[in-house]
C-alpha positions as a printed NumPy array, in Angstrom:
array([[-30.727, -19.966, -45.716],
       [-29.327, -16.618, -46.781],
       [-25.704, -16.056, -45.771],
       [-25.075, -13.314, -43.272],
       [-22.048, -11.552, -41.86 ],
       [-20.839, -13.071, -38.585],
       [-21.271, -11.33 , -35.256],
       [-18.619, -11.867, -32.608],
       [-18.423, -11.411, -28.858],
       [-15.533, -12.05 , -26.518],
       [-13.699, -11.353, -23.288],
       [-12.69 ,  -7.74 , -23.646],
       [-11.802,  -6.803, -20.034],
       [ -9.129,  -9.27 , -18.979],
       [ -7.231,  -9.834, -15.765],
       [ -3.463, -10.29 , -15.915],
       [ -2.199, -13.817, -16.541],
       [ -5.516, -14.957, -18.033],
       [ -6.799, -15.958, -21.463],
       [ -9.916, -14.796, -23.256],
       [-11.983, -16.184, -26.113],
       [-13.828, -14.497, -28.954],
       [-16.54 , -16.476, -30.752],
       [-19.054, -16.127, -33.53 ],
       [-22.498, -15.796, -31.982],
       [-24.573, -16.173, -35.142],
       [-25.816, -19.661, -36.027],
       [-24.42 , -19.678, -39.552],
       [-21.689, -22.221, -40.361],
       [-19.06 , -21.006, -42.821],
       [-16.626, -22.707, -45.152],
       [-13.537, -20.968, -43.755],
       [-12.522, -18.649, -40.935],
       [ -9.581, -16.303, -40.485],
       [ -9.118, -14.077, -37.432],
       [ -7.336, -10.722, -37.725],
       [ -5.992,  -8.176, -35.282],
       [ -4.4  ,  -4.746, -35.075],
       [ -3.572,  -2.431, -32.196],
       [ -6.008,   0.463, -32.134],
       [ -3.283,   3.036, -31.454],
       [ -1.099,   2.046, -34.423],
       [ -1.664,   2.831, -38.102],
       [ -1.691,   0.084, -40.683],
       [ -3.833,  -2.81 , -41.789],
       [ -5.193,  -5.766, -39.857],
       [ -2.862,  -8.776, -39.71 ],
       [ -3.965, -12.378, -40.098],
       [ -3.35 , -14.387, -36.917],
       [ -1.439, -17.554, -37.676],
       [ -3.438, -20.677, -36.859],
       [ -6.589, -18.741, -35.911],
       [ -8.86 , -20.447, -38.445],
       [-11.814, -21.631, -36.391],
       [-15.18 , -20.274, -35.295],
       [-13.536, -19.062, -32.078],
       [-10.152, -17.643, -31.121],
       [ -8.421, -17.836, -27.722],
       [ -5.927, -15.105, -26.859],
       [ -3.759, -14.098, -23.916],
       [ -4.088, -10.911, -21.885],
       [ -0.631,  -9.567, -22.72 ],
       [ -0.152, -10.065, -26.458],
       [ -3.593,  -8.809, -27.391],
       [ -4.021,  -6.025, -24.854],
       [ -5.44 ,  -2.989, -26.706],
       [ -5.997,  -5.118, -29.819],
       [ -8.915,  -4.893, -32.23 ],
       [-10.171,  -8.34 , -33.265],
       [-12.356,  -9.432, -36.156],
       [-12.959, -12.545, -38.229],
       [-13.303, -12.864, -42.002],
       [-15.291, -15.853, -43.274],
       [-16.219, -17.368, -46.614],
       [-19.339, -19.216, -47.693],
       [-20.106, -20.489, -51.179],
       [-17.436, -18.277, -52.688],
       [-18.583, -15.12 , -50.88 ],
       [-16.554, -13.315, -48.207],
       [-18.028, -11.735, -45.082],
       [-16.426,  -9.662, -42.324],
       [-17.526,  -9.489, -38.692],
       [-17.886,  -6.601, -36.333],
       [-14.807,  -5.521, -34.332],
       [-14.203,  -5.957, -30.595],
       [-11.435,  -4.343, -28.541],
       [ -9.492,  -6.176, -25.843],
       [ -8.576,  -3.996, -22.872],
       [ -6.499,  -5.706, -20.193],
       [ -5.698,  -4.01 , -16.895],
       [ -7.91 ,  -1.017, -17.542],
       [ -7.982,   0.279, -13.983],
       [ -5.812,   2.722, -12.084],
       [ -2.925,   1.667,  -9.873],
       [ -3.216,   1.098,  -6.143],
       [ -2.731,   4.388,  -4.307],
       [ -2.463,   5.177,  -0.589],
       [ -3.854,   8.496,   0.652],
       [ -2.554,  10.068,   3.867],
       [ -4.878,  12.096,   6.051],
       [ -2.338,  14.599,   7.288],
       [ -3.077,  16.485,  10.503],
       [ -1.304,  18.66 ,  13.061],
       [  0.322,  15.61 ,  14.647],
       [  2.174,  14.335,  11.59 ],
       [  4.649,  16.   ,   9.243],
       [  6.664,  14.781,   6.276],
       [ 10.444,  15.047,   6.231],
       [ 11.478,  15.298,   2.551],
       [ 15.143,  14.714,   3.388],
       [ 14.533,  11.256,   4.864],
       [ 11.19 ,  10.637,   3.098],
       [  9.713,   9.776,   6.485],
       [  6.425,  10.699,   8.136],
       [  7.096,  12.065,  11.622],
       [  4.343,  11.308,  14.135],
       [  3.879,  12.75 ,  17.609],
       [  3.763,   9.941,  20.153],
       [  0.281,   9.186,  21.439],
       [ -1.383,  10.501,  18.271],
       [ -2.549,   8.903,  15.023],
       [ -3.114,   9.534,  11.355],
       [ -5.238,   7.629,   8.862],
       [ -4.256,   5.868,   5.655],
       [ -6.764,   4.867,   2.977],
       [ -6.704,   3.374,  -0.52 ],
       [ -8.606,   4.111,  -3.718],
       [-11.734,   2.008,  -3.23 ],
       [-13.162,   1.434,  -5.796],
       [-11.644,  -0.349,  -7.524],
       [ -9.43 ,  -1.885,  -4.821],
       [-11.978,  -3.488,  -2.507],
       [-10.902,  -7.147,  -2.292],
       [ -8.197,  -9.119,  -0.447],
       [ -7.008,  -6.02 ,   1.412],
       [ -4.083,  -6.598,   3.786],
       [ -2.074,  -3.857,   5.514],
       [  1.556,  -4.589,   6.384],
       [  3.972,  -3.197,   8.937],
       [  7.655,  -4.051,   8.528],
       [  6.702,  -6.685,   5.904],
       [  4.399,  -8.497,   8.356],
       [  0.586,  -8.593,   7.928],
       [ -1.178,  -6.531,  10.589],
       [ -3.769,  -8.656,  12.402],
       [ -7.304,  -7.56 ,  11.516],
       [ -6.144,  -4.79 ,   9.156],
       [ -8.254,  -5.775,   6.142],
       [-10.3  ,  -2.641,   5.527],
       [ -9.744,   0.131,   2.996],
       [ -8.387,   2.393,   5.733],
       [ -5.874,   1.935,   8.549],
       [ -4.984,   4.07 ,  11.573],
       [ -1.236,   4.434,  12.154],
       [ -0.33 ,   4.682,  15.838],
       [  3.399,   3.918,  15.935],
       [  6.601,   3.898,  13.873],
       [  7.209,   1.317,  11.184],
       [  7.389,   0.713,   7.465],
       [  3.86 ,   0.437,   6.061],
       [  2.28 ,  -0.68 ,   2.807],
       [ -0.924,  -2.387,   1.647],
       [ -1.865,  -5.16 ,  -0.758],
       [ -5.277,  -5.216,  -2.47 ],
       [ -7.116,  -6.319,  -5.603],
       [-10.183,  -5.148,  -7.547],
       [-13.254,  -7.361,  -7.137],
       [-13.376,  -8.139, -10.862],
       [ -9.807,  -9.537, -10.696],
       [ -9.587, -10.829,  -7.116],
       [ -6.515, -12.952,  -7.791],
       [ -4.541,  -9.969,  -9.063],
       [ -3.345,  -8.219,  -5.909],
       [ -1.02 ,  -5.24 ,  -6.127],
       [  1.289,  -3.782,  -3.499],
       [  1.337,  -0.066,  -2.84 ],
       [  4.494,   1.94 ,  -2.431],
       [  5.798,   1.691,   1.104],
       [  6.547,   4.561,   3.441],
       [  8.29 ,   4.991,   6.762],
       [  6.866,   6.435,   9.978],
       [  9.064,   7.569,  12.887],
       [  8.497,   9.451,  16.121],
       [  8.724,  13.218,  15.885],
       [ 11.079,  14.234,  18.673],
       [ 10.16 ,  17.896,  18.284],
       [  6.608,  17.329,  19.56 ],
       [  5.668,  18.643,  22.984],
       [  5.875,  15.627,  25.293],
       [  5.987,  17.268,  28.729],
       [  3.774,  15.809,  31.464],
       [  2.46 ,  18.198,  34.092],
       [  0.172,  18.169,  37.094],
       [ -2.919,  20.43 ,  37.328],
       [ -0.781,  23.285,  38.69 ],
       [  1.387,  23.23 ,  35.585],
       [  4.469,  21.868,  37.355],
       [  6.301,  18.881,  35.873],
       [  5.357,  15.503,  37.366],
       [  8.649,  14.053,  36.133],
       [ 11.869,  15.958,  35.576],
       [ 14.72 ,  14.621,  33.445],
       [ 18.089,  16.391,  33.711],
       [ 20.637,  17.29 ,  32.555],
       [ 19.31 ,  17.365,  29.039],
       [ 21.384,  17.264,  26.821],
       [ 23.412,  14.702,  28.762],
       [ 26.876,  13.204,  28.366],
       [ 26.95 ,  10.118,  30.597],
       [ 24.124,  10.114,  33.13 ],
       [ 20.56 ,  11.385,  33.468],
       [ 18.761,  11.969,  36.752],
       [ 15.031,  11.378,  37.043],
       [ 13.022,  13.035,  39.81 ],
       [  9.274,  13.146,  40.333],
       [  6.401,  14.334,  42.503],
       [  3.614,  11.908,  43.478],
       [  4.922,   9.506,  40.854],
       [  7.156,   6.544,  41.587],
       [  9.161,   5.569,  38.489],
       [  9.801,   1.842,  38.245],
       [ 11.217,   1.025,  34.818],
       [ 12.337,   2.775,  31.676],
       [ 12.828,   2.287,  27.937],
       [ 14.929,   4.355,  25.555],
       [ 13.692,   4.407,  21.948],
       [ 15.415,   5.642,  18.828],
       [ 13.605,   7.836,  16.301],
       [ 12.209,   4.78 ,  14.505],
       [ 10.508,   3.607,  17.712],
       [ 12.925,   0.725,  18.329],
       [ 13.787,   0.068,  21.984],
       [ 17.563,   0.14 ,  22.349],
       [ 17.919,   0.21 ,  26.156],
       [ 15.565,  -0.7  ,  28.987],
       [ 15.617,  -1.745,  32.608],
       [ 14.55 ,  -0.898,  36.156],
       [ 15.354,   2.438,  37.751],
       [ 17.521,   2.612,  40.846],
       [ 16.43 ,   4.376,  44.017],
       [ 18.631,   7.391,  43.274],
       [ 16.933,   7.864,  39.88 ],
       [ 20.229,   7.954,  37.974],
       [ 20.251,   6.443,  34.507],
       [ 23.489,   5.602,  32.688],
       [ 23.369,   6.686,  29.021],
       [ 27.098,   6.596,  28.347],
       [ 26.808,   3.785,  25.797],
       [ 24.321,   5.656,  23.612],
       [ 25.481,   7.233,  20.382],
       [ 25.07 ,  10.986,  20.07 ],
       [ 21.604,  12.014,  18.933],
       [ 17.96 ,  12.353,  19.94 ],
       [ 15.97 ,   9.655,  21.753],
       [ 12.67 ,   9.104,  23.514],
       [ 12.792,   8.14 ,  27.18 ],
       [  9.709,   6.303,  28.444],
       [  9.315,   6.15 ,  32.224],
       [  6.851,   3.653,  33.667],
       [  5.068,   3.336,  36.975],
       [  2.132,   1.157,  38.01 ],
       [ -0.177,   4.095,  37.261],
       [  1.288,   6.071,  34.382],
       [  3.654,   6.196,  31.424],
       [  5.481,   9.428,  30.635],
       [  7.595,  10.157,  27.573],
       [ 10.445,  12.655,  27.276],
       [ 12.734,  13.777,  24.5  ],
       [ 16.394,  13.472,  25.472],
       [ 19.564,  14.415,  23.657],
       [ 22.796,  12.492,  24.092],
       [ 25.874,  14.619,  23.475]])
């Protein structure tokens, strides 16, 4: 049988934390084997790999990422060199979240927060492909029930991020950068009847100690006061006189939600 140069194949696209193997695919058996490598982006000669003296060579994803591999063999005093393969670990782009901005959401560069008008939404999506596997959206570091698609509709304040993996490396999930969403207190939140008159009036606003709530054809029952992150900081039932004590609030802007058995209204208030 006439000697021939070896042909090699191997795992060239590798997932993180995995090993790959390159092997001679030709049927010829040789007297000796020596595997060599070099990084394609560096000048210089191939280096012999210590201990890699068999018909196959197993390598890790990190050390040999972007490496060129070949094997040199001998048979009956003659030397033969194989073809070259290139290992390319992690050859896909990073996980990215895209925001579908609209008229109801703005970005505050000072606080790096997305400001959303209450009662509205905006959509988040990821780069799919390649991230199409094991998708989980998180709010405040907690998985969101049922949020396993490549897009997610934000409806309320919170700190959001997503975890996902490419299908060819399903065990290698990545987390996106997180971002904060808060209520935009500058949105128009007035509630009116068909004649254009307010159903609920909140005054004085700004207020120092107390706020009075009056209404037409609307019987307020309970209330919640939210900070700009959407966190409820005060709640309770309204008294018959409609007076609400806000003296314990720190100065700033808040959202006042007023509830009845038929309707929920939201109002921006300012505590002096």
